[in-house]
Coordinates of C-alpha atoms in Angstrom, one line a residue:
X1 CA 0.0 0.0 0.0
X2 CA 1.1 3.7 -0.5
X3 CA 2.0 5.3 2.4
X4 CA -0.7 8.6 2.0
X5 CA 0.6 10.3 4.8
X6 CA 3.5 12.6 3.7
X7 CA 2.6 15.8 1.1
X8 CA 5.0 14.2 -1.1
X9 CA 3.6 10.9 -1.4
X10 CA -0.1 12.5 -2.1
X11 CA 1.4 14.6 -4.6
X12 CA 2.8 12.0 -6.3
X13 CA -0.2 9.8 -6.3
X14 CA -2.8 12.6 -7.8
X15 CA 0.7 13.7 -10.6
X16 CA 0.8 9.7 -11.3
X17 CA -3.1 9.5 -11.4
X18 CA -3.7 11.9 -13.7
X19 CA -0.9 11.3 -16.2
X20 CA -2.3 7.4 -16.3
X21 CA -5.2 9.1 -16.9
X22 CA -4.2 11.5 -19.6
X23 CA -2.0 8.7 -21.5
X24 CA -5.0 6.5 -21.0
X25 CA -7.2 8.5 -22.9
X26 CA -4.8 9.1 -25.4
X27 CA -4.2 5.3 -26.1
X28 CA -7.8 4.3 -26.1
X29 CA -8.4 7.7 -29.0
X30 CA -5.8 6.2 -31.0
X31 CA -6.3 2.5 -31.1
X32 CA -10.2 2.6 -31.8
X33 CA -9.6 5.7 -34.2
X34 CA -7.2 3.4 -36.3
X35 CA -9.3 -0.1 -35.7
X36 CA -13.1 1.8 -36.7
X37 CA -12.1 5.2 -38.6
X38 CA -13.0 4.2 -42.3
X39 CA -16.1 2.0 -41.2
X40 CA -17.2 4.9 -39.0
X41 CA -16.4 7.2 -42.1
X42 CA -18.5 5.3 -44.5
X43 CA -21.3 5.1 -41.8
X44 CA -21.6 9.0 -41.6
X45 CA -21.5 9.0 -45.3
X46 CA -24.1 6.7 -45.8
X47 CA -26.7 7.5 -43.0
X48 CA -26.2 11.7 -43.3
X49 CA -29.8 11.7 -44.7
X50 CA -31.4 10.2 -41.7
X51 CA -31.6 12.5 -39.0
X52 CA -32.3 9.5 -36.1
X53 CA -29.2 7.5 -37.6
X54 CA -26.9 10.3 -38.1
X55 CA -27.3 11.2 -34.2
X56 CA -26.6 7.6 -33.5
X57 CA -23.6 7.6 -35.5
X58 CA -22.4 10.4 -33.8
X59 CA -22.9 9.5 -30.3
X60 CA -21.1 5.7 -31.8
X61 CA -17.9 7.4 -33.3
X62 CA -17.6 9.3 -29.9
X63 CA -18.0 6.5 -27.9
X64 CA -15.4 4.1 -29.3
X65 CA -12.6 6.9 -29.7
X66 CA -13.9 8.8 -26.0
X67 CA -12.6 12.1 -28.7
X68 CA -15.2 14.1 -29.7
X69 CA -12.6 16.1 -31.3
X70 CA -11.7 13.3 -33.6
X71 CA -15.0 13.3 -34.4
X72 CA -15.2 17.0 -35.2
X73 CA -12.2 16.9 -37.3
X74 CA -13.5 13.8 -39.7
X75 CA -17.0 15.3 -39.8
X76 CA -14.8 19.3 -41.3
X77 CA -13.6 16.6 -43.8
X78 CA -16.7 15.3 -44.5
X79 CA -18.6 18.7 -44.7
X80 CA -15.6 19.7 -46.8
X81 CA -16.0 17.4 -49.3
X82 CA -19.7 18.0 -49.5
X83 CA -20.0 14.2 -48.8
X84 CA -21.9 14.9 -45.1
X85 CA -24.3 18.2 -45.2
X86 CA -23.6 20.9 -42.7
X87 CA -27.8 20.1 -41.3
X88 CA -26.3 16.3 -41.1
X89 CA -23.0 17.4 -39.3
X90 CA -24.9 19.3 -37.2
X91 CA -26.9 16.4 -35.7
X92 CA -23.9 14.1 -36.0
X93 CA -22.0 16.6 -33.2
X94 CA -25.0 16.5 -30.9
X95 CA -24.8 12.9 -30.8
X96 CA -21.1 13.0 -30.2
X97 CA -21.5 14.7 -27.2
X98 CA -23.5 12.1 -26.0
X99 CA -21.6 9.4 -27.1
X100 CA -19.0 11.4 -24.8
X101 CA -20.8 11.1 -21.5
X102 CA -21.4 7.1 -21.3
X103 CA -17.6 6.0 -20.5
X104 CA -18.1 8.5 -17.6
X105 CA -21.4 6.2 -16.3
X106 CA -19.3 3.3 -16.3
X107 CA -16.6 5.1 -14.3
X108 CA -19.6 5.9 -12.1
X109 CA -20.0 2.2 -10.9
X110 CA -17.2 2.0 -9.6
X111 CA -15.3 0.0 -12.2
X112 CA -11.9 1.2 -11.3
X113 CA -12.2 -1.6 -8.6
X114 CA -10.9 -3.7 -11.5
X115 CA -8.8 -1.7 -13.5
X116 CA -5.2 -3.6 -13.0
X117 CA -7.4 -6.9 -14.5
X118 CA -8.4 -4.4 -17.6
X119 CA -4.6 -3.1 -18.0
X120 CA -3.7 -7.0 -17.4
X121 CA -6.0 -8.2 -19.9
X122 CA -4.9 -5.0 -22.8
X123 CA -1.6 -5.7 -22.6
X124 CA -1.5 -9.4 -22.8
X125 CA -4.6 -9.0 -26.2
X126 CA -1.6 -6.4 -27.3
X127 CA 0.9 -8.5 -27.4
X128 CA -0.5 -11.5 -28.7
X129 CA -2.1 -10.0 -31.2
X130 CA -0.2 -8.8 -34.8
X131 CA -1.0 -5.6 -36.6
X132 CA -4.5 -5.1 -37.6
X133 CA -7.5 -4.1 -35.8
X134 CA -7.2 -6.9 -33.0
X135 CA -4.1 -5.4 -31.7
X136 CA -5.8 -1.7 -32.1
X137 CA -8.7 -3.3 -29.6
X138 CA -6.1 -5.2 -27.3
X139 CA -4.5 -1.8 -27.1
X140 CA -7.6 0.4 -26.4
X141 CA -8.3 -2.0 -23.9
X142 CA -4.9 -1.2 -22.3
X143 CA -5.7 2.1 -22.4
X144 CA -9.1 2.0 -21.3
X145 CA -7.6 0.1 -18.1
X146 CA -5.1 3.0 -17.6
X147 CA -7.7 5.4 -17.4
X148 CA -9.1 3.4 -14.8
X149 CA -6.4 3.0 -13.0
X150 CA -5.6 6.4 -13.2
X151 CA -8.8 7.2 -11.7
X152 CA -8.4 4.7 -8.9
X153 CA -5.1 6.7 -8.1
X154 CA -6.0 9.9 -8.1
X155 CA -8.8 8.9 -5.5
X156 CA -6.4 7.0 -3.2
X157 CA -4.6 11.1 -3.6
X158 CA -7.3 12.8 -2.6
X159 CA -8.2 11.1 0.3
X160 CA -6.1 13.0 2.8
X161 CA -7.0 15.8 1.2
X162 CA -10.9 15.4 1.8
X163 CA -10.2 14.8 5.2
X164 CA -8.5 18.2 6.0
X165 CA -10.5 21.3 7.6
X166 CA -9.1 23.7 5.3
X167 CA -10.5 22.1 1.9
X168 CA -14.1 22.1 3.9
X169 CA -13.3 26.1 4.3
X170 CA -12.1 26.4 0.2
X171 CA -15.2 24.5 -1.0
X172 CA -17.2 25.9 1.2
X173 CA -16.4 29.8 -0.4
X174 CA -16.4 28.3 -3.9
X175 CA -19.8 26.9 -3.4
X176 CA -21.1 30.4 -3.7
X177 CA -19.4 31.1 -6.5
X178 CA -20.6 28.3 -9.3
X179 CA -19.5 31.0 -12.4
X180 CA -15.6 30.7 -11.2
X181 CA -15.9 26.7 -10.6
X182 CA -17.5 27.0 -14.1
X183 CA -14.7 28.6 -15.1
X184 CA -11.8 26.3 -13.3
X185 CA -14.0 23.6 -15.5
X186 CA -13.2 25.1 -18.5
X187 CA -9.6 25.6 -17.7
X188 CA -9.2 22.3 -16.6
X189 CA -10.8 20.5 -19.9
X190 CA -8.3 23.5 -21.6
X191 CA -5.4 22.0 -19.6
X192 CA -6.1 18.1 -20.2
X193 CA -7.6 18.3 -24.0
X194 CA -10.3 16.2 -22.8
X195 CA -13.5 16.9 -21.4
X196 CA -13.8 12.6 -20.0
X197 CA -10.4 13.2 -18.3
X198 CA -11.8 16.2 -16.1
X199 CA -15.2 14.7 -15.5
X200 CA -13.7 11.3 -14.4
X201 CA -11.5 13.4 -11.9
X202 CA -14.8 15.2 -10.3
X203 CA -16.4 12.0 -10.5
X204 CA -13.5 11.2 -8.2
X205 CA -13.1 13.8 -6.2
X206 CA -17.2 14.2 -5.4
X207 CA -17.2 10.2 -4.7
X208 CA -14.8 10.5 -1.9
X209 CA -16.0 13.7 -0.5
X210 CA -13.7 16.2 -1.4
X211 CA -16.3 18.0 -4.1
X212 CA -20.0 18.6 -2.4
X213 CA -22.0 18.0 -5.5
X214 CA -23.3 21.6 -6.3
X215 CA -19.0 23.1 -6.8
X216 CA -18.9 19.2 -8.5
X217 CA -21.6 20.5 -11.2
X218 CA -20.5 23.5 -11.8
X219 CA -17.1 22.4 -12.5
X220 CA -18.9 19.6 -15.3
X221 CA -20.6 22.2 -16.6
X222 CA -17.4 24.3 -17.4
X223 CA -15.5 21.3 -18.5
X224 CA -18.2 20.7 -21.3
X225 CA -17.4 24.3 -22.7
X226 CA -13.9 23.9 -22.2
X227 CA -13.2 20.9 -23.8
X228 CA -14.4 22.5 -27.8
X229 CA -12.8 26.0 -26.4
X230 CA -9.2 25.0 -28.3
X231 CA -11.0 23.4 -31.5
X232 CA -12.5 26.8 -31.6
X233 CA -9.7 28.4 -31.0
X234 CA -7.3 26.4 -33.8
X235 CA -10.2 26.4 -36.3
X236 CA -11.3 30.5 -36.1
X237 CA -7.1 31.1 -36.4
X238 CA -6.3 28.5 -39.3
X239 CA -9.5 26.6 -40.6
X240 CA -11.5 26.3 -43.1
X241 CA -14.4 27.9 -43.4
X242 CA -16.2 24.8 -42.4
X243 CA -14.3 23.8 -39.6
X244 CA -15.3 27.8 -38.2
X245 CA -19.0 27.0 -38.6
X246 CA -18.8 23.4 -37.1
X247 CA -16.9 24.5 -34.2
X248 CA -18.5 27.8 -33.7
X249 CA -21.9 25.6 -33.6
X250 CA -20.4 23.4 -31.5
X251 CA -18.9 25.7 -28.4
X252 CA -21.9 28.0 -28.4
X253 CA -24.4 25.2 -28.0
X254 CA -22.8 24.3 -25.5
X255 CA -22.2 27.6 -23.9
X256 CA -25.7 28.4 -24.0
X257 CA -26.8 25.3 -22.5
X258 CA -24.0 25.6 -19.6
X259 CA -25.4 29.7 -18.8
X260 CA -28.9 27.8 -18.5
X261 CA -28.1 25.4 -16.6
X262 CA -25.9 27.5 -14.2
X263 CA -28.6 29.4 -13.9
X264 CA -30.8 26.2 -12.4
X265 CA -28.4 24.6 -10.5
X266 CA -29.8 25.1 -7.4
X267 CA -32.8 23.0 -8.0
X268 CA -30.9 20.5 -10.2
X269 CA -28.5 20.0 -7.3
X270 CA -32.0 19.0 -5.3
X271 CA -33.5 16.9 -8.1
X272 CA -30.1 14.8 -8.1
X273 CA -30.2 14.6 -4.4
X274 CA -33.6 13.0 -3.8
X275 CA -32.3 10.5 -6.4
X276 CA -30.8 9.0 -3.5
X277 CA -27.7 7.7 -5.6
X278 CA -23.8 8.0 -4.6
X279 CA -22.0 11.6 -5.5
X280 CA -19.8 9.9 -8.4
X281 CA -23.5 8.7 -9.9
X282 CA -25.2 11.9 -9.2
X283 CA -22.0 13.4 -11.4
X284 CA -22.8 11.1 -14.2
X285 CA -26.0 11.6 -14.2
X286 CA -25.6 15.0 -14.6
X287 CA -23.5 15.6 -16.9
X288 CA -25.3 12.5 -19.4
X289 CA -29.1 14.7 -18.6
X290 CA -26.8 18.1 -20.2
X291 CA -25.9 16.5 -23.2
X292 CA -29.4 14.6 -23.7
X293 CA -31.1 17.5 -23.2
X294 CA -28.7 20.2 -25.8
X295 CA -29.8 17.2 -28.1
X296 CA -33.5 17.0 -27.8
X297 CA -33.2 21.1 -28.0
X298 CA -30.8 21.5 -30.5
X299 CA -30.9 18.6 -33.2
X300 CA -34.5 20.0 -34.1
X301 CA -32.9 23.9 -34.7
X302 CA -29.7 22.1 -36.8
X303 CA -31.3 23.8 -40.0
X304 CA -31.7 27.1 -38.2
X305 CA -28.1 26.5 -36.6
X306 CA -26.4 25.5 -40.2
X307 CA -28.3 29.0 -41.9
X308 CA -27.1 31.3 -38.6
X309 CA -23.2 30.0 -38.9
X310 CA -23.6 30.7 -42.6
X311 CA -24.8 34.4 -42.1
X312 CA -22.1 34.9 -39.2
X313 CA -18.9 33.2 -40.9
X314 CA -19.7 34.1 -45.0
X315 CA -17.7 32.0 -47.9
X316 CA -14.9 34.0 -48.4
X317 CA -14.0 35.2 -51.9
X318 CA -12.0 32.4 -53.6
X319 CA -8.6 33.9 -55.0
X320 CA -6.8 31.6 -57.3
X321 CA -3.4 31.3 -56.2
X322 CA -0.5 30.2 -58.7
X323 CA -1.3 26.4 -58.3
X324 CA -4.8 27.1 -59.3
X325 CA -5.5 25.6 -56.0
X326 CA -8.4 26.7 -53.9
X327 CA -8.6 24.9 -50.5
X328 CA -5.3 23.4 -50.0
X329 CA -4.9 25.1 -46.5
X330 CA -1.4 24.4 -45.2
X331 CA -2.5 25.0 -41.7
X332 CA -4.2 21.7 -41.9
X333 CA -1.2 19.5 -42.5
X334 CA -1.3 19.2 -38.8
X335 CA -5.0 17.7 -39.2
X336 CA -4.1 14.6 -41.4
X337 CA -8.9 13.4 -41.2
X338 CA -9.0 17.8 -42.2
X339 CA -6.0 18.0 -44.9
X340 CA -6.9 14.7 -46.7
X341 CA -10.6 16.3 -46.8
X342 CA -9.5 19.3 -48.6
X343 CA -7.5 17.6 -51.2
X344 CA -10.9 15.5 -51.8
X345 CA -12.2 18.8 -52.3
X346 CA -9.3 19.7 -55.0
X347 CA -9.8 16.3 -56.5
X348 CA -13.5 16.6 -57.4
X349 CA -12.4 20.2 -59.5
X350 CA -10.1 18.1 -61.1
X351 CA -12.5 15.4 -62.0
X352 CA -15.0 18.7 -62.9
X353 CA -12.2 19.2 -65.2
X354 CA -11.8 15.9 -66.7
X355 CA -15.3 15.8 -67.2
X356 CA -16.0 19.4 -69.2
X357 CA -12.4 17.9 -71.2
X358 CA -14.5 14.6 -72.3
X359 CA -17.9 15.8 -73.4
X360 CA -16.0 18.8 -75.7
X361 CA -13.8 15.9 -77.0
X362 CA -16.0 14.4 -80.0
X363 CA -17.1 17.8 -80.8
X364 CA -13.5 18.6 -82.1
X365 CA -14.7 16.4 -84.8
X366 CA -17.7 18.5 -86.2
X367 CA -17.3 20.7 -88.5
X368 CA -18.5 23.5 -86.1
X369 CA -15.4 22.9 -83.7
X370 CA -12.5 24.4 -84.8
X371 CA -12.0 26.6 -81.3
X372 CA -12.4 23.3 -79.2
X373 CA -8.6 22.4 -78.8
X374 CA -7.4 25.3 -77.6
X375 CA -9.7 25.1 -75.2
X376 CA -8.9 21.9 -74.2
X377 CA -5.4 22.9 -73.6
X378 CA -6.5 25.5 -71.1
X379 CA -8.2 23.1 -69.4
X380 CA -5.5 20.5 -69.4
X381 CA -3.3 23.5 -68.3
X382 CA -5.5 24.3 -65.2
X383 CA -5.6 19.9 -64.4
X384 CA -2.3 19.9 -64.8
X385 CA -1.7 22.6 -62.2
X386 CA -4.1 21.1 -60.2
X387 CA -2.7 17.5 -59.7
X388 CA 0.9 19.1 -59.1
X389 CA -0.6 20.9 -56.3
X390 CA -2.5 18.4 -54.8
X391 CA 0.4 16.0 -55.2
X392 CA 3.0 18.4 -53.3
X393 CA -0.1 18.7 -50.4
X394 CA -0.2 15.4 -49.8
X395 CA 3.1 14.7 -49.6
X396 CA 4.2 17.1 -47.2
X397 CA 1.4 14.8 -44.8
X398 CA 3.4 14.0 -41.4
X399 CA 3.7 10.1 -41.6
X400 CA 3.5 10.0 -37.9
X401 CA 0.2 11.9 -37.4
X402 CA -0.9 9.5 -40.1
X403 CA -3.2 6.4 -39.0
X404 CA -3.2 3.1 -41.2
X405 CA -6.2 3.9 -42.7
X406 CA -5.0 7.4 -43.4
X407 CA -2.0 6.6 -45.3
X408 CA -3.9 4.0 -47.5
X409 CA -6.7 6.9 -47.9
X410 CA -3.3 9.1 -49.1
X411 CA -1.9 6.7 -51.4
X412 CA -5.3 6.0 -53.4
X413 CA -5.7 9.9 -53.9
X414 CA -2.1 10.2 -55.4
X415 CA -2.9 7.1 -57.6
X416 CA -6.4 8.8 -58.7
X417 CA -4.7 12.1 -59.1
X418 CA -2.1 10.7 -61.6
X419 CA -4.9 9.0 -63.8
X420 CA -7.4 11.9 -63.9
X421 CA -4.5 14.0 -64.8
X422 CA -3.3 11.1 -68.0
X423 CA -6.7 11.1 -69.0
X424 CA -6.4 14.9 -69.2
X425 CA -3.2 14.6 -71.5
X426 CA -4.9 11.9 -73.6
X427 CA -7.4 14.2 -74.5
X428 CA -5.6 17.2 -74.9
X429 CA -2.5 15.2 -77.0
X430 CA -4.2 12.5 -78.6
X431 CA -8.1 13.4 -78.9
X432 CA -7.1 17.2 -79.8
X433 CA -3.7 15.8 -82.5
X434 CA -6.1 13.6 -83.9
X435 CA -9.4 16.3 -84.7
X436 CA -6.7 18.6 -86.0
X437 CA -5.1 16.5 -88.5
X438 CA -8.6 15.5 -90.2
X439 CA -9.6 19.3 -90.1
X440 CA -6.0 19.9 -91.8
X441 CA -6.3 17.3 -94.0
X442 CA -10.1 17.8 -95.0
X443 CA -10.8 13.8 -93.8
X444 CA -14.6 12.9 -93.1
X445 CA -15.8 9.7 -91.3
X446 CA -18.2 7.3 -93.3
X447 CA -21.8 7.9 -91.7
X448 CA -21.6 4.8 -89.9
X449 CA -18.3 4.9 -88.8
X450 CA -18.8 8.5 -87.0
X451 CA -22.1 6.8 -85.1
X452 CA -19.5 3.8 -83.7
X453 CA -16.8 6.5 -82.8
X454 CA -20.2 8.5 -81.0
X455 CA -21.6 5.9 -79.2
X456 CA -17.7 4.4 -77.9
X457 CA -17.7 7.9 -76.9
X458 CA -20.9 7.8 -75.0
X459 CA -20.3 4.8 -73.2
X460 CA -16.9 5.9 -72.0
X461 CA -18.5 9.3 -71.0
X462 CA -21.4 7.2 -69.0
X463 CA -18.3 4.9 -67.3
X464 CA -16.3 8.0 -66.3
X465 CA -19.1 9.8 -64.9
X466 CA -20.2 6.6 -62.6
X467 CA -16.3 6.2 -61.1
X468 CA -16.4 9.8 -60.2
X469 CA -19.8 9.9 -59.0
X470 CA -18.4 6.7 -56.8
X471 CA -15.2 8.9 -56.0
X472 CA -17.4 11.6 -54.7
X473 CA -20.1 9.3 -52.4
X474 CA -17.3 7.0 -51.7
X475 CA -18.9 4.0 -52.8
X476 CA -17.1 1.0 -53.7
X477 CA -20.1 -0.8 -54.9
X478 CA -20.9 1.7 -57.7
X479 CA -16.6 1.4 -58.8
X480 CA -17.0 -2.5 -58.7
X481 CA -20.2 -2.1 -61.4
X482 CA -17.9 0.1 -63.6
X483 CA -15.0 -2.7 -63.4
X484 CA -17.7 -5.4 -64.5
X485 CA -18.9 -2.6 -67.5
X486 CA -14.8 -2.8 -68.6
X487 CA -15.4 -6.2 -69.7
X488 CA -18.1 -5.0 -72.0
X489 CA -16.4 -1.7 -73.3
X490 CA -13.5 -3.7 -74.0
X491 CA -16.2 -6.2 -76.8
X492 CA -17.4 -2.7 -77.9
X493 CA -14.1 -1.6 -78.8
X494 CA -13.4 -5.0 -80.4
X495 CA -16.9 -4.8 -82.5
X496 CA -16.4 -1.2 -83.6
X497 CA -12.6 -2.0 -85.1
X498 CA -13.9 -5.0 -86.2
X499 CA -16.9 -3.5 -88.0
X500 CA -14.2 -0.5 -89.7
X501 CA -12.2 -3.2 -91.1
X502 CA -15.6 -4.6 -93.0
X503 CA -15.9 -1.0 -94.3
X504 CA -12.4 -1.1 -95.5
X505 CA -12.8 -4.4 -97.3
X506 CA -16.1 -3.4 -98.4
X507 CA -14.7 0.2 -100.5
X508 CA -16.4 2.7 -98.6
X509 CA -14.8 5.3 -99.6
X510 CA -14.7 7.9 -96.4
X511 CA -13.7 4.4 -94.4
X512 CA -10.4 4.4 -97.0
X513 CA -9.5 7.9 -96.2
X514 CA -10.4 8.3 -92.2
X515 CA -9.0 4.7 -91.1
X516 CA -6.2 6.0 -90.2
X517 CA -7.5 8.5 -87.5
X518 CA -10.6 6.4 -86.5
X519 CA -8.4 3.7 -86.1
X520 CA -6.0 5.9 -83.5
X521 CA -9.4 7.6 -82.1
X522 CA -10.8 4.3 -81.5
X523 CA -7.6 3.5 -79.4
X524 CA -7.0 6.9 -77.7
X525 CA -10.2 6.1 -76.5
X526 CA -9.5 2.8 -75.4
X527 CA -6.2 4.2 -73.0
X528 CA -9.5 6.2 -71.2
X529 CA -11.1 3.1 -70.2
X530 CA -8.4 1.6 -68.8
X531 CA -7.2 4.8 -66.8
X532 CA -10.9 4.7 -65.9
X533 CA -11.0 1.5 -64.4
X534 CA -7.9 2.3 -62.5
X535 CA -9.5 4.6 -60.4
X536 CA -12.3 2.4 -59.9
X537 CA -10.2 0.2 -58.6
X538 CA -8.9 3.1 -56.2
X539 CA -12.3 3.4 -55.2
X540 CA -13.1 -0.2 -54.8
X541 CA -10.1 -0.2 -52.2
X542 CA -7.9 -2.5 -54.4
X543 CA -5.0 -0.1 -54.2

């Protein structure tokens, strides 16, 4: 047993306690954000239209990670790429704060009685376990025990210190004065980055009598402030424009709700009292009935909420910068879930680009089309600039701020990057070469060979638009239907070549003169598909 009756030795307990705690919390963020990130990503993605769902995924993201900050920063990247709507994000946040509170109702009963068997049984799932997302739970288990242990520390601490006459005397002056033990709250969440870390300690602290439960609730009201006070703060200095709104949204919901029920804590301190519970429950209780309630106020205003940020933080005026670039923000390299969302953002203008480049391409041909090249080169100037930029963003991504799933997420953009921009240069050198020399050379199709060259067109159009419809929803199903639809642009390609050479043997005269370029066209076109299907295949997750 530690000997609790020297300063030293209780200083050293509640230092010990609290970094256990700290680290704990820190382990448990990491491991779960690695072992769940992409399936909790896909999950926003897919249930952002349902409001019920959206609030559950949410609350689910926050309780698996105990970061609602993590869950703040993927749902910026998600607004960013306009894959989540703001309303959506909106809701998602509310749930996140109650996905906050429920590892601080476990704490309440009085789990820390078995947190060296919880370490024990982390560290041994750690070890036995290889890379992958058994180790990742192993190790948030390990973590999750620290935090308990941590706990169990820091109220072995502050024993003596409950006992002594003069923190009866401190208390008792703080007691009537709830707006600075709001504000120690808020300092304290400031201090530890974590809002679960400060609660857990007054959960403490009130269990062994050392906090009366009215300074206890005061201090878990500031803590909920506190704890977005720095996301503010970071995202109002560097963020994007999104990351303002979300996190302007975020602390003043919370803020308001804390003022109100500052305002009542007098009679909440009595409604928790006649529950007849222990202080650490009443605590818990508490501070889950805040978050429940900002939710059932809140997640019907998210429209109104979503409009109000909009009026009070305006999109500022884009200005191009030499890149051509418009959202790489290098403030956000420090944000890998923030930084990969903006280059999304980048990526979808490039595939805007590709796009525009493809549909102009078969009008080259026309007679009416003489200007079309030259804008195609502008364009495949601008695409150009555009992958270099993205390509130099996401390489300058710290590797060890990266999780697994984040440098996978890295690699697939730089592959799709690098085949968006050789479609680009297909078009612009091959397409564009091709449409010049029959204008030069005063070639025409044959009637029937111009409809097989338009329709290959059309269906490589159709192919291109689904992979970057399934780039921008992230949805691997729709890449794997464009993968099986290779198989039958790759017959079509066969039949139209094969139907030309007929033409040839048959005389046609326009076949005689244009097989040279339709033969090429037909082939340029072909190089599409295939740079096509590799990004699918990015998509799909085969990269």
């Amino acid at each position: 047993m530690v000997n609790t009756a020297t300063p030293l030795s209780v200083l050293g307990l509640l230092l010990g306690g609290m970094l256990l705690l700290l680290y704990g919390v820190r382990l448990v963020t990491e491991a779960m954000q690695r072992a769940t990130g992409m399936r909790v990503r896909r999950a926003m993605t897919l249930l952002a239209r349902f409001p019920a769902a959206a609030f559950g995924v949410g609350a689910l993201a926050t309780l698996l990670t105990q970061s609602s900050g993590a869950t703040s920063a993927l749902l910026v990247g998600l607004v960013s790429t306009q894959l989540v709507p703001m309303t959506a994000a909106i809701v998602m946040l509310l749930g996140a704060n109650v996905g906050s509170t429920l590892v601080v109702q476990l704490l309440a009963l009085h789990i820390t009685d078995y947190a060296v068997v919880l370490v024990g049984l982390g560290a041994a799932a750690a070890m036995v376990t290889r890379r992958g997302a058994q180790r990742d739970t192993g190790q948030a288990l390990f973590g999750f025990g620290l935090v308990l242990l941590g706990l169990a520390t820091l109220q072995a601490g502050s024993t003596p210190i409950a006992a002594s006459p003069a923190t009866a005397d401190v208390l008792e002056a703080l007691a009537r004065a709830p707006l600075v033990l709001m504000l120690v709250g808020a300092v304290l969440a400031m201090i530890f980055t974590s809002s679960a870390a400060t609660i857990g300690l007054v959960l403490v602290l009130a269990a062994n009598g050392t906090l009366s439960l009215l300074p206890a609730l005061a201090i878990v009201l500031g803590a909920n402030v506190g704890s977005t006070i720095m996301a503010l703060w970071t995202a109002l200095s560097s963020g994007s424009i999104v990351g303002k709104r979300l996190a302007l949204i975020h602390t003043g919901t919370k803020l308001a709700g804390a003022l109100a029920a500052l305002l009542a804590l007098g009679p909440l301190t009595a409604w928790l009292l006649n529950l007849h519970i222990g202080a650490g429950e009443q605590v818990a209780v508490a501070h889950f009935v805040f978050n429940v309630v900002l939710a059932i106020v809140f997640v019907p205003l998210a429209a109104l909420l979503a409009r109000v940020s909009t009026l009070l933080l305006p999109e500022p005026s884009i200005v191009s910068t030499v890149s051509g670039a418009r959202y790489l923000d290098p403030e956000a390299l420090s944000m890998p879930a923030v930084a990969l969302g903006q280059a999304i953002r980048e990526i979808l203008r490039m595939t805007d680009l590709v796009t525009e480049m493809l549909q102009l391409s078969i009008h080259a041909f026309e007679h009416n089309g003489a200007a079309i090249p030259q804008h195609i080169d502008a364009l495949d100037d601008q695409l150009d600039e555009l992958e270099a930029a993205v390509k130099r963003y996401l390489t300058q991504l710290d590797e060890n701020l990266l999780t697994e799933e984040q440098v996978r997420r890295e690699i697939e953009l730089l592959y799709i990057i690098t085949d968006l921009e050789a479609i680009g240069d297909i078009i612009d050198k091959q397409f564009m070469r091709l449409a010049r020399r029959k204008r030069r050379d005063g070639v025409e199709f044959s009637e029937e060979g111009w409809h097989d060259l338009v329709t290959y067109h059309g269906e490589i159009m159709a192919a291109l638009q689904q992979t970057l419809a399934a780039l921008a929803a992230q949805d691997p199903a729709s890449a794997a239907e464009v993968l099986e639809r290779k198989v039958c642009l790759s017959r079509d390609k066969r039949e139209f070549h094969l139907r030309h050479l007929r033409r040839l043997r048959a005389g046609v005269s326009p076949s005689l003169e244009s097989s040279a370029i339709h033969l090429d066209f037909l082939n340029a076109m072909s190089r599409v598909v295939s740079h096509t299907s590799n990004i699918a295949h990015a998509v799909h997750g085969d990269v």
